Structure formats: C-alpha cells, structure tokens
Amino acid sequence: MGLIVQKFGGTSVGSPEKIISAAKRAAEEKQKGNQVVVVVSAMGKSTDELVSLASSISSKPSRREMDMLLTTGEQVTISLFSMALHELGHDAVSFTGWQAGIQTESVHGNARITNIDAEQIQAQLENDHIVIVAGFQGADERGSITTLGRGGSDTTAVALAAALKADKCDIYTDVTGVYTTDPRFVKDARKLEAISYDEMLELANLGAGVLHPRAVEFAKNYQVPLEVRSSTARENGTLIEEEARMEENLIVRGIAFEDQVTRVTLRGLPNKLSNLSNVFTELAKNGVNVDIIIQSLTEGYTSSLSFTVNTSYLEDAMDVLNSQKKKLGFEKIESEKKLAKVSIVGSGMVSNPGVAAEMFEVLAEEGILIKMVSTSEIKVSAVVSQEHMVKAVEALHEAFELSKKGAAVS
Ligand code: ADP
Ligand code: ASP
Ligand code: MG
C-alpha cells in the first residue's frame, strides 16, 4: 500500500462533470489499496473572476483582504470534490489549507510554506478517508489567511507529498505532460518523457506556467517523485526526477518565455562604488523584484544601468527610484515596455560552449533584435520585443530540433 498525492488544476475541476471525473481518478487510486490525498484548485477561471470582482470595488485592494477573497475559490472545490466522492461510495473529508496544517510566512499574496503539521491528515488517512485539501492557501503564525502566489496549488501538493513522505505526487492538468515548449503557442512542441528537477526549475522560473516554481523546488529538495499528466487522456505524463536517472543529457531540453517584461534604464549615474547596492537595496526594500541587470561604465564619469522587472512592478519601481533621485544621483530614468524574455534550457549546455552563439545566430537570421542577455550553466535568456516572442520561440524550437526525440544529445 502506498500514499499518493494527486493535484487537479482549475481546468480539470472546471465544472461539476469534471469534478466527478477527477473524483473517479482519486477513487481508482484508493481502490488499488493506496491512501489518497487530493489537492484542488479553484474551479476554472474563478480565481481570475474573484480578482476582477475586487478590482470593481478597489483599484488597490488590501493584500490581506485579497487573500481572504481568493482562498474562497479553492474552498468551493474541496467541498464539491468531497461530495462527489461520497456519491461514489467513498469516505472523504475536505480541509482548508490551515485545517490541513499548512503554515506560511506572514506575507500576503505570495507566501512561502514554512511548516506543515500533517497530524489531521494522517489521522483521516488512517481512518480510511480520502483527504481533499484546498490548494494555494495557508495561514501564518497568528492565524491570518495567506496565499502562495498564482499557480500555488502545485506547491501545496508537492509540499504535502514531502511532509507525508508520499510515494508519488501526480499533477493532473489540461496538457498531457511537460512539453519542449508551451504547446498552446508552438504546434510542434513535443511531450517529454522525463526532465530533471534542475531543468524543470529553470523552465518554471523562466515562465513555463505548467508548474509553480516552488513546487519544483520542494520536489527537488525532498526528492518527491513528480509526474505531470492529463486529467482526461489515459497516457503516461512527464516524470520530473534526478538527472542521474535520465537517459540522455539534451543540450536544449525546452524553451520558456514570458511577455510581461519591462526594461528600466538609469542614465548619468555617478561612478560610485556604492551605486549598484544603493539602487537595488531601495528596490528590494520596496518589494520590487528585479531580473536581468546590465551596467555599463563606458560613459566617462557616469554610467548607465539597465534592469528588467515584470511590467506589474514598473509603477512601483519608478516611484521608488524617482523618490530617491537626489540620493542616487542619476540624471534621468527611462523605461521600455512590451518586451519579452525567451529562454533555452538544457543541462547539456554546461559542456557545450557554442549554444549561446547558436541562439543569437538563429535570432539574427530571423531579424530579431536582442536587447539584453542573461546566462547560467543550463540556460540562456534573451530579451526581445513582445511582438517577436512567438517567432523567436518557433525559430529556436526548429533550430535546436526539439520536435525530434533525442535531438542534439551532448
Ligand atoms: P492548471 O490549472 O492545471 O494548474 P496551468 O494553466 O497552470 O494548469 O498549466 C498548464 C498550462 O501550462 C498548459 O495549458 C500550457 O499552456 C502551459 N504551459 C506552458 N509551458 C508549458 C510546457 N513547457 N509544457 C506544457 N505546458 C506548458
Ligand atoms: N487558483 C489559484 C490560481 O488560479 C491557484 C492555482 O490554481 O494553482 O492561481
Ligand atoms: Mg497551474
């Protein structure tokens, strides 16, 4: 007998019929003799609907109240899911995140899980119940309700799998696995049989929305066997596992992209040693997340500094920097919106120095101007204009032969 954690995303529980068919999947695992914990998201697009409901009342709603509001979405699903299991003749009980013992830091909107006290869940599993847990939510030390960031139900599932020492965590979703790139944008995208934790972590952090990055972090840190699979098609999904067990080291395993990128440039910054730390300390203090940074010291006594932020942070970044203009000493500030970041990821890159050059060549051939670049051992990212994003992804997908199985093995 094993312990399985299943997670069903929004689309997979988007209607009563879908909830019933997901409940049947949970019942199947139970009938095989396993203990089953199910983590669910809010139905369909209901989290988006709650967000727009709030915006019809306030343009800057309190983060605490947003968490209070958004957590109701998942609570609708847990109760319905549990009822569906009752109808199928199973004992089932639903828990909110805090009832399930999920403790988080005291941050609204994007809290990290700090501890899981799984006693209640354990007791119900031993009582032969299927346990349904609301994804994406927890509570801080004082009992304030928090959320884990958009897409955070994946993280609830993997964190519970780690805490319960589950044998497996299955992420059921609306695609049949992790693809070489988002199949909604590139029709030649190919489903991967397996991908390493590190590659998946890069892809998730670089915009591949199929898994929440923190879910992958948990899976890696606690060695949780993870599979992304379809909630409707009956076929194997994609295994996310340690590299050592994977049969081949692809130079490029996948391509991720995101389109809400803005570049901020400070011109005429005095060349002081403390410049960079001053600018980024101010931004960090105000919760502005910065991504790619480029500093250029070639302008005599002044330098210019560019960095990218998610477009949703632009206003905050500008406010912070403008309010500190005197202290920081820059001459002017510029921003360029409508940018996108396209990234190639693969663990075989470490031993293949020409990969970045090949990427630049492909983009140049397509007439796509690269505005910024960032690299790590297993990824190369290029910032391009938003209108070129999909073309860039398609060209790279083709050039690195990602639609062919086993292409470009290092
Ligand atoms: P869920 O509601 O089940 O959590 P999401 O919408 O969060 O589902 O994630 C699934 C979506 O992720 C897919 O529909 C797909 O468009 C997108 N996606 C982005 N990158 C990839 C990728 N590399 N492989 C598969 N799906 C991807
Ligand atoms: N319902 C939340 C969202 O839409 C969490 C999730 O689905 O993972 O972001
Ligand atoms: Mg998701």
Tab-separated table of C-alpha atoms and ligand atoms in Angstrom:
chain	number	residue	atom	x	y	z
A	1	MET	CA	0.000	0.000	0.000
A	2	GLY	CA	1.297	3.439	-0.910
A	3	LEU	CA	0.429	7.037	-0.351
A	4	ILE	CA	-0.402	9.095	-3.412
A	5	VAL	CA	-0.944	12.858	-3.611
A	6	GLN	CA	-2.983	13.972	-6.624
A	7	LYS	CA	-3.454	17.577	-7.685
A	8	PHE	CA	-6.165	18.769	-10.046
A	9	GLY	CA	-5.786	22.221	-11.583
A	10	GLY	CA	-8.528	24.727	-12.394
A	11	THR	CA	-9.492	23.412	-15.826
A	12	SER	CA	-9.574	19.850	-14.517
A	13	VAL	CA	-12.243	20.791	-11.946
A	14	GLY	CA	-13.899	23.481	-14.092
A	15	SER	CA	-17.434	22.020	-13.983
A	16	PRO	CA	-19.452	19.557	-11.869
A	17	GLU	CA	-18.874	16.874	-14.533
A	18	LYS	CA	-15.126	17.457	-14.427
A	19	ILE	CA	-15.121	17.303	-10.637
A	20	ILE	CA	-16.916	13.961	-10.816
A	21	SER	CA	-14.461	12.553	-13.332
A	22	ALA	CA	-11.483	13.802	-11.259
A	23	ALA	CA	-13.074	12.233	-8.177
A	24	LYS	CA	-13.235	8.937	-10.082
A	25	ARG	CA	-9.459	9.133	-10.608
A	26	ALA	CA	-8.965	9.596	-6.889
A	27	ALA	CA	-11.327	6.704	-6.169
A	28	GLU	CA	-9.366	4.474	-8.573
A	29	GLU	CA	-6.138	5.024	-6.625
A	30	LYS	CA	-7.957	4.298	-3.390
A	31	GLN	CA	-9.394	1.095	-4.806
A	32	LYS	CA	-5.877	-0.035	-5.680
A	33	GLY	CA	-5.250	-0.012	-1.933
A	34	ASN	CA	-3.467	3.336	-1.681
A	35	GLN	CA	-4.018	6.154	0.760
A	36	VAL	CA	-5.002	9.220	-1.249
A	37	VAL	CA	-4.665	12.941	-0.633
A	38	VAL	CA	-6.158	15.238	-3.277
A	39	VAL	CA	-5.204	18.894	-3.684
A	40	VAL	CA	-7.518	21.029	-5.786
A	41	SER	CA	-7.515	24.473	-7.374
A	42	ALA	CA	-10.432	26.848	-7.716
A	43	MET	CA	-12.899	25.862	-10.454
A	44	GLY	CA	-11.994	27.025	-13.974
A	45	LYS	CA	-11.171	30.707	-14.094
A	46	SER	CA	-12.832	31.516	-10.793
A	47	THR	CA	-9.656	32.973	-9.225
A	48	ASP	CA	-9.452	35.453	-12.132
A	49	GLU	CA	-13.118	36.260	-11.636
A	50	LEU	CA	-12.532	36.955	-7.941
A	51	VAL	CA	-9.604	39.229	-8.856
A	52	SER	CA	-11.783	41.227	-11.223
A	53	LEU	CA	-14.583	41.357	-8.661
A	54	ALA	CA	-12.146	43.004	-6.251
A	55	SER	CA	-10.961	45.451	-8.899
A	56	SER	CA	-14.533	46.582	-9.469
A	57	ILE	CA	-14.511	47.800	-5.871
A	58	SER	CA	-10.929	48.954	-5.364
A	59	SER	CA	-8.018	49.795	-7.664
A	60	LYS	CA	-5.510	48.857	-4.939
A	61	PRO	CA	-7.250	46.344	-2.675
A	62	SER	CA	-5.645	45.413	0.629
A	63	ARG	CA	-3.433	42.344	0.212
A	64	ARG	CA	-4.890	40.789	3.340
A	65	GLU	CA	-8.424	41.093	2.033
A	66	MET	CA	-7.364	39.766	-1.378
A	67	ASP	CA	-6.107	36.602	0.318
A	68	MET	CA	-9.353	36.344	2.248
A	69	LEU	CA	-11.255	36.607	-1.032
A	70	LEU	CA	-9.121	34.372	-3.256
A	71	THR	CA	-8.970	31.476	-0.800
A	72	THR	CA	-12.739	31.063	-1.120
A	73	GLY	CA	-12.257	29.747	-4.683
A	74	GLU	CA	-10.468	26.582	-3.575
A	75	GLN	CA	-12.953	26.068	-0.736
A	76	VAL	CA	-15.784	25.704	-3.230
A	77	THR	CA	-13.912	22.913	-4.977
A	78	ILE	CA	-12.862	20.915	-1.895
A	79	SER	CA	-16.403	20.558	-0.634
A	80	LEU	CA	-17.823	19.621	-4.050
A	81	PHE	CA	-14.990	17.155	-4.639
A	82	SER	CA	-15.633	15.515	-1.295
A	83	MET	CA	-19.365	15.273	-2.068
A	84	ALA	CA	-18.541	13.667	-5.429
A	85	LEU	CA	-16.502	11.014	-3.615
A	86	HIS	CA	-19.343	10.399	-1.177
A	87	GLU	CA	-21.612	9.801	-4.167
A	88	LEU	CA	-19.090	7.263	-5.447
A	89	GLY	CA	-19.353	5.442	-2.122
A	90	HIS	CA	-16.092	6.619	-0.553
A	91	ASP	CA	-15.352	8.185	2.782
A	92	ALA	CA	-13.850	11.590	2.136
A	93	VAL	CA	-13.225	14.742	4.108
A	94	SER	CA	-12.206	18.204	2.959
A	95	PHE	CA	-9.780	20.592	4.655
A	96	THR	CA	-8.853	24.198	4.042
A	97	GLY	CA	-5.099	24.860	3.918
A	98	TRP	CA	-4.963	25.953	7.551
A	99	GLN	CA	-7.057	22.989	8.729
A	100	ALA	CA	-4.569	20.786	6.887
A	101	GLY	CA	-1.791	22.347	8.992
A	102	ILE	CA	-0.129	24.407	6.267
A	103	GLN	CA	1.767	27.225	7.949
A	104	THR	CA	3.304	30.025	5.956
A	105	GLU	CA	5.362	33.135	6.492
A	106	SER	CA	3.411	36.287	7.255
A	107	VAL	CA	3.231	37.619	3.705
A	108	HIS	CA	0.074	38.231	1.721
A	109	GLY	CA	-0.187	37.228	-1.931
A	110	ASN	CA	2.996	35.223	-2.271
A	111	ALA	CA	3.761	33.450	0.999
A	112	ARG	CA	6.199	30.576	1.382
A	113	ILE	CA	5.239	27.457	3.291
A	114	THR	CA	7.294	27.304	6.492
A	115	ASN	CA	5.912	24.185	8.138
A	116	ILE	CA	3.276	21.505	7.707
A	117	ASP	CA	1.653	19.880	10.701
A	118	ALA	CA	0.069	16.908	8.940
A	119	GLU	CA	-1.467	15.265	12.027
A	120	GLN	CA	-5.089	15.854	10.991
A	121	ILE	CA	-4.480	14.492	7.513
A	122	GLN	CA	-2.639	11.450	8.884
A	123	ALA	CA	-5.482	10.705	11.269
A	124	GLN	CA	-8.067	10.853	8.494
A	125	LEU	CA	-5.955	8.685	6.191
A	126	GLU	CA	-5.659	6.098	8.926
A	127	ASN	CA	-9.414	6.369	9.287
A	128	ASP	CA	-9.577	5.188	5.654
A	129	HIS	CA	-10.757	8.535	4.290
A	130	ILE	CA	-9.686	10.220	1.091
A	131	VAL	CA	-8.488	13.664	2.162
A	132	ILE	CA	-9.188	16.700	-0.015
A	133	VAL	CA	-7.082	19.794	0.630
A	134	ALA	CA	-7.573	23.315	-0.731
A	135	GLY	CA	-4.519	24.331	-2.748
A	136	PHE	CA	-2.757	27.701	-2.793
A	137	GLN	CA	-3.555	28.642	0.821
A	138	GLY	CA	-2.260	28.516	4.368
A	139	ALA	CA	-2.128	30.621	7.498
A	140	ASP	CA	0.670	32.453	9.264
A	141	GLU	CA	1.633	32.076	12.927
A	142	ARG	CA	-1.137	34.392	14.062
A	143	GLY	CA	-3.759	32.573	12.012
A	144	SER	CA	-4.003	35.179	9.230
A	145	ILE	CA	-5.024	33.583	5.951
A	146	THR	CA	-2.340	33.695	3.251
A	147	THR	CA	-1.954	32.573	-0.363
A	148	LEU	CA	1.074	31.065	-2.067
A	149	GLY	CA	1.085	33.060	-5.321
A	150	ARG	CA	-0.792	32.360	-8.566
A	151	GLY	CA	-0.455	28.742	-9.590
A	152	GLY	CA	0.443	27.840	-5.999
A	153	SER	CA	-1.757	24.746	-5.706
A	154	ASP	CA	1.090	22.770	-7.279
A	155	THR	CA	3.229	23.817	-4.327
A	156	THR	CA	0.591	22.735	-1.804
A	157	ALA	CA	0.513	19.302	-3.446
A	158	VAL	CA	4.272	18.776	-3.563
A	159	ALA	CA	4.822	20.177	-0.064
A	160	LEU	CA	2.165	17.816	1.312
A	161	ALA	CA	3.719	14.926	-0.599
A	162	ALA	CA	7.061	15.784	1.027
A	163	ALA	CA	5.573	16.156	4.523
A	164	LEU	CA	3.603	12.905	4.253
A	165	LYS	CA	6.533	11.099	2.598
A	166	ALA	CA	4.205	10.155	-0.246
A	167	ASP	CA	5.300	7.590	-2.792
A	168	LYS	CA	4.254	9.842	-5.635
A	169	CYS	CA	2.775	13.210	-6.497
A	170	ASP	CA	0.674	13.350	-9.668
A	171	ILE	CA	-0.131	16.776	-11.101
A	172	TYR	CA	-3.239	16.414	-13.278
A	173	THR	CA	-3.708	19.248	-15.733
A	174	ASP	CA	-5.033	20.233	-19.168
A	175	VAL	CA	-1.916	19.115	-21.079
A	176	THR	CA	-0.559	15.572	-21.227
A	177	GLY	CA	2.800	16.458	-19.692
A	178	VAL	CA	5.686	18.895	-19.829
A	179	TYR	CA	6.416	19.786	-23.446
A	180	THR	CA	9.539	21.150	-25.115
A	181	THR	CA	7.693	24.474	-25.034
A	182	ASP	CA	4.131	25.666	-24.415
A	183	PRO	CA	2.021	23.580	-26.829
A	184	ARG	CA	-0.581	26.324	-26.912
A	185	PHE	CA	1.891	28.512	-28.830
A	186	VAL	CA	4.038	26.060	-30.776
A	187	LYS	CA	2.211	23.260	-32.548
A	188	ASP	CA	5.363	21.153	-32.993
A	189	ALA	CA	6.053	21.094	-29.260
A	190	ARG	CA	6.781	17.549	-28.095
A	191	LYS	CA	5.918	15.898	-24.808
A	192	LEU	CA	8.985	14.943	-22.775
A	193	GLU	CA	9.130	11.533	-21.108
A	194	ALA	CA	11.313	12.930	-18.361
A	195	ILE	CA	13.008	16.115	-17.275
A	196	SER	CA	15.435	16.797	-14.431
A	197	TYR	CA	14.446	18.828	-11.372
A	198	ASP	CA	17.029	21.471	-12.297
A	199	GLU	CA	15.824	21.885	-15.867
A	200	MET	CA	12.194	22.000	-14.762
A	201	LEU	CA	13.065	24.571	-12.101
A	202	GLU	CA	14.691	26.809	-14.720
A	203	LEU	CA	11.780	26.417	-17.145
A	204	ALA	CA	9.240	27.155	-14.391
A	205	ASN	CA	11.181	30.189	-13.171
A	206	LEU	CA	11.536	31.440	-16.734
A	207	GLY	CA	7.819	31.424	-17.434
A	208	ALA	CA	6.682	27.865	-18.267
A	209	GLY	CA	3.398	28.037	-16.353
A	210	VAL	CA	2.857	24.303	-16.292
A	211	LEU	CA	4.356	24.032	-12.779
A	212	HIS	CA	4.723	26.562	-9.970
A	213	PRO	CA	8.481	27.100	-9.423
A	214	ARG	CA	8.273	26.500	-5.672
A	215	ALA	CA	6.607	23.154	-6.294
A	216	VAL	CA	9.670	22.085	-8.263
A	217	GLU	CA	11.948	23.434	-5.518
A	218	PHE	CA	10.136	21.289	-2.928
A	219	ALA	CA	10.224	18.262	-5.209
A	220	LYS	CA	13.980	18.662	-5.679
A	221	ASN	CA	14.782	19.341	-2.035
A	222	TYR	CA	12.717	16.442	-0.727
A	223	GLN	CA	13.190	14.131	-3.730
A	224	VAL	CA	9.455	13.848	-4.362
A	225	PRO	CA	8.740	11.736	-7.450
A	226	LEU	CA	6.595	14.025	-9.569
A	227	GLU	CA	4.561	13.366	-12.704
A	228	VAL	CA	2.688	15.947	-14.782
A	229	ARG	CA	-0.173	14.253	-16.638
A	230	SER	CA	-3.512	14.737	-18.286
A	231	SER	CA	-6.701	14.712	-16.252
A	232	THR	CA	-8.615	13.409	-19.275
A	233	ALA	CA	-6.301	11.367	-21.544
A	234	ARG	CA	-5.166	7.999	-20.202
A	235	GLU	CA	-1.464	8.132	-21.013
A	236	ASN	CA	1.862	8.475	-19.276
A	237	GLY	CA	2.809	12.034	-18.457
A	238	THR	CA	6.246	13.537	-17.830
A	239	LEU	CA	8.398	12.381	-14.934
A	240	ILE	CA	10.393	15.018	-13.109
A	241	GLU	CA	13.361	13.365	-11.490
A	242	GLU	CA	17.074	13.465	-10.692
A	243	GLU	CA	19.302	13.898	-13.683
A	244	ALA	CA	21.339	10.779	-12.947
A	245	ARG	CA	18.401	8.544	-13.765
A	246	MET	CA	17.712	10.186	-17.075
A	247	GLU	CA	18.877	8.503	-20.197
A	248	GLU	CA	20.213	11.489	-22.089
A	249	ASN	CA	21.583	14.916	-21.488
A	250	LEU	CA	19.995	17.173	-24.043
A	251	ILE	CA	21.811	20.376	-24.902
A	252	VAL	CA	18.471	22.148	-25.080
A	253	ARG	CA	15.539	20.357	-23.475
A	254	GLY	CA	12.978	23.109	-23.556
A	255	ILE	CA	12.129	26.737	-24.247
A	256	ALA	CA	10.308	29.034	-21.839
A	257	PHE	CA	9.038	32.536	-22.426
A	258	GLU	CA	7.217	35.334	-20.692
A	259	ASP	CA	5.819	38.522	-22.106
A	260	GLN	CA	5.348	40.960	-19.236
A	261	VAL	CA	8.883	42.330	-19.286
A	262	THR	CA	9.843	45.995	-18.942
A	263	ARG	CA	13.347	47.460	-19.093
A	264	VAL	CA	14.213	50.359	-16.810
A	265	THR	CA	17.342	52.393	-17.553
A	266	LEU	CA	19.022	54.908	-15.270
A	267	ARG	CA	21.302	57.287	-17.168
A	268	GLY	CA	24.004	59.537	-15.821
A	269	LEU	CA	24.646	57.645	-12.619
A	270	PRO	CA	27.809	58.931	-10.906
A	271	ASN	CA	30.526	56.267	-10.874
A	272	LYS	CA	30.471	55.437	-7.195
A	273	LEU	CA	31.316	52.050	-5.704
A	274	SER	CA	28.053	52.006	-3.790
A	275	ASN	CA	25.829	52.734	-6.808
A	276	LEU	CA	24.565	49.289	-7.531
A	277	SER	CA	23.945	48.425	-3.921
A	278	ASN	CA	22.085	51.708	-3.337
A	279	VAL	CA	19.732	51.267	-6.275
A	280	PHE	CA	18.933	47.624	-5.659
A	281	THR	CA	18.635	47.998	-1.896
A	282	GLU	CA	15.958	50.663	-2.407
A	283	LEU	CA	14.096	48.461	-4.863
A	284	ALA	CA	14.335	45.371	-2.671
A	285	LYS	CA	13.168	47.285	0.418
A	286	ASN	CA	10.032	48.135	-1.516
A	287	GLY	CA	9.398	44.609	-2.728
A	288	VAL	CA	10.343	45.230	-6.374
A	289	ASN	CA	11.738	42.045	-7.910
A	290	VAL	CA	14.487	42.701	-10.423
A	291	ASP	CA	15.581	40.214	-13.063
A	292	ILE	CA	18.344	40.872	-15.627
A	293	ILE	CA	20.824	43.653	-14.736
A	294	ILE	CA	23.327	45.303	-17.074
A	295	GLN	CA	25.696	48.089	-16.040
A	296	SER	CA	27.852	49.962	-18.474
A	297	LEU	CA	30.758	52.092	-17.259
A	298	THR	CA	31.864	53.477	-20.608
A	299	GLU	CA	30.425	56.955	-20.400
A	300	GLY	CA	33.270	58.884	-18.772
A	301	TYR	CA	32.352	59.875	-15.243
A	302	THR	CA	28.881	58.495	-15.357
A	303	SER	CA	27.475	55.075	-16.040
A	304	SER	CA	24.176	53.735	-17.167
A	305	LEU	CA	22.308	50.921	-15.553
A	306	SER	CA	19.524	48.836	-17.059
A	307	PHE	CA	17.428	46.157	-15.442
A	308	THR	CA	14.229	44.315	-16.189
A	309	VAL	CA	11.156	43.971	-14.000
A	310	ASN	CA	7.833	42.316	-14.526
A	311	THR	CA	5.615	45.027	-16.014
A	312	SER	CA	3.326	44.839	-12.975
A	313	TYR	CA	6.230	46.227	-10.883
A	314	LEU	CA	7.005	49.142	-13.209
A	315	GLU	CA	4.975	51.756	-11.383
A	316	ASP	CA	6.440	50.753	-8.000
A	317	ALA	CA	9.985	50.756	-9.429
A	318	MET	CA	9.554	54.228	-10.932
A	319	ASP	CA	8.028	55.615	-7.721
A	320	VAL	CA	10.852	54.239	-5.584
A	321	LEU	CA	13.635	55.467	-7.880
A	322	ASN	CA	12.122	58.890	-8.522
A	323	SER	CA	11.604	59.456	-4.823
A	324	GLN	CA	15.322	58.677	-4.250
A	325	LYS	CA	16.610	60.579	-7.291
A	326	LYS	CA	18.730	63.001	-5.260
A	327	LYS	CA	20.304	60.336	-3.105
A	328	LEU	CA	21.042	58.035	-6.042
A	329	GLY	CA	22.248	60.920	-8.203
A	330	PHE	CA	21.140	59.725	-11.649
A	331	GLU	CA	20.241	62.203	-14.410
A	332	LYS	CA	17.271	60.536	-15.998
A	333	ILE	CA	15.205	57.428	-15.974
A	334	GLU	CA	13.680	55.680	-18.987
A	335	SER	CA	11.519	52.635	-19.405
A	336	GLU	CA	10.679	50.371	-22.292
A	337	LYS	CA	7.552	48.247	-22.023
A	338	LYS	CA	6.241	45.489	-24.307
A	339	LEU	CA	9.330	43.313	-24.032
A	340	ALA	CA	9.517	39.563	-23.645
A	341	LYS	CA	12.089	37.086	-22.430
A	342	VAL	CA	12.805	33.910	-24.365
A	343	SER	CA	14.993	31.274	-22.715
A	344	ILE	CA	16.528	27.992	-23.833
A	345	VAL	CA	17.162	25.461	-21.058
A	346	GLY	CA	19.136	22.222	-21.028
A	347	SER	CA	21.632	20.530	-18.718
A	348	GLY	CA	23.862	19.534	-21.639
A	349	MET	CA	24.671	23.213	-22.186
A	350	VAL	CA	27.349	23.202	-19.483
A	351	SER	CA	29.682	21.207	-21.703
A	352	ASN	CA	28.726	22.892	-24.993
A	353	PRO	CA	30.136	26.411	-25.191
A	354	GLY	CA	28.625	27.301	-28.573
A	355	VAL	CA	24.965	27.182	-27.544
A	356	ALA	CA	24.503	30.867	-26.764
A	357	ALA	CA	26.199	31.808	-30.053
A	358	GLU	CA	23.856	29.490	-31.920
A	359	MET	CA	20.855	31.048	-30.243
A	360	PHE	CA	21.991	34.561	-31.194
A	361	GLU	CA	22.612	33.472	-34.758
A	362	VAL	CA	19.131	31.967	-35.088
A	363	LEU	CA	17.517	35.143	-33.769
A	364	ALA	CA	19.676	37.337	-36.029
A	365	GLU	CA	18.659	35.291	-39.058
A	366	GLU	CA	15.041	35.951	-38.167
A	367	GLY	CA	15.790	39.676	-37.938
A	368	ILE	CA	15.046	39.706	-34.212
A	369	LEU	CA	16.969	42.263	-32.192
A	370	ILE	CA	18.252	41.039	-28.823
A	371	LYS	CA	18.043	43.785	-26.220
A	372	MET	CA	19.507	42.035	-23.200
A	373	VAL	CA	21.064	38.655	-22.427
A	374	SER	CA	21.498	36.584	-19.320
A	375	THR	CA	23.065	33.138	-18.921
A	376	SER	CA	23.572	30.428	-16.336
A	377	GLU	CA	25.104	26.959	-16.621
A	378	ILE	CA	21.931	25.489	-18.017
A	379	LYS	CA	20.099	28.379	-19.654
A	380	VAL	CA	20.449	31.355	-21.988
A	381	SER	CA	17.794	34.093	-21.916
A	382	ALA	CA	17.329	36.849	-24.463
A	383	VAL	CA	15.102	39.877	-24.063
A	384	VAL	CA	13.328	40.745	-27.318
A	385	SER	CA	10.333	42.848	-28.210
A	386	GLN	CA	6.988	41.282	-27.371
A	387	GLU	CA	5.895	41.145	-30.993
A	388	HIS	CA	8.851	38.873	-31.805
A	389	MET	CA	8.373	36.496	-28.906
A	390	VAL	CA	6.455	33.655	-30.550
A	391	LYS	CA	8.509	33.889	-33.753
A	392	ALA	CA	11.694	33.622	-31.673
A	393	VAL	CA	10.396	30.580	-29.792
A	394	GLU	CA	9.336	28.860	-33.014
A	395	ALA	CA	12.669	29.535	-34.708
A	396	LEU	CA	14.663	28.248	-31.733
A	397	HIS	CA	12.416	25.203	-31.377
A	398	GLU	CA	13.106	24.376	-35.002
A	399	ALA	CA	16.840	25.171	-34.954
A	400	PHE	CA	17.522	23.009	-31.893
A	401	GLU	CA	15.323	20.260	-33.394
A	402	LEU	CA	13.205	19.975	-30.306
A	403	SER	CA	10.334	18.282	-32.055
A	404	LYS	CA	12.632	15.314	-32.749
A	405	LYS	CA	13.161	12.811	-29.981
A	406	GLY	CA	16.747	12.591	-28.765
A	407	ALA	CA	17.959	15.520	-30.858
A	408	ALA	CA	21.172	17.366	-30.011
A	409	VAL	CA	22.420	14.992	-27.332
A	410	SER	CA	25.626	16.229	-25.715
B	1	ADP	P1	-3.575	24.040	-14.024
B	1	ADP	O1	-4.795	24.873	-13.935
B	1	ADP	O2	-3.877	22.574	-14.211
B	1	ADP	O3	-2.612	24.289	-12.923
B	1	ADP	P2	-1.985	25.670	-15.807
B	1	ADP	O4	-2.742	26.501	-16.767
B	1	ADP	O5	-1.439	26.322	-14.598
B	1	ADP	O6	-2.892	24.427	-15.411
B	1	ADP	O7	-0.773	24.931	-16.534
B	1	ADP	C1	-0.992	24.204	-17.731
B	1	ADP	C2	-0.655	25.078	-18.923
B	1	ADP	O8	0.741	25.369	-18.913
B	1	ADP	C3	-0.875	24.438	-20.266
B	1	ADP	O9	-2.201	24.578	-20.704
B	1	ADP	C4	0.135	25.135	-21.167
B	1	ADP	O10	-0.460	26.126	-21.980
B	1	ADP	C5	1.093	25.829	-20.199
B	1	ADP	N1	2.497	25.519	-20.459
B	1	ADP	C6	3.496	26.443	-20.504
B	1	ADP	N2	4.658	25.864	-20.791
B	1	ADP	C7	4.418	24.538	-20.941
B	1	ADP	C8	5.241	23.410	-21.223
B	1	ADP	N3	6.564	23.526	-21.431
B	1	ADP	N4	4.650	22.197	-21.285
B	1	ADP	C9	3.336	22.049	-21.069
B	1	ADP	N5	2.504	23.080	-20.796
B	1	ADP	C10	3.032	24.314	-20.724
B	2	ASP	N1	-6.431	29.151	-8.020
B	2	ASP	C1	-5.101	29.707	-7.942
B	2	ASP	C2	-4.744	30.398	-9.248
B	2	ASP	O1	-5.557	30.453	-10.159
B	2	ASP	C3	-4.075	28.672	-7.586
B	2	ASP	C4	-3.870	27.552	-8.585
B	2	ASP	O2	-4.719	27.320	-9.438
B	2	ASP	O3	-2.831	26.888	-8.501
B	2	ASP	O4	-3.677	30.924	-9.357
B	3	MG	MG	-1.157	25.769	-12.593
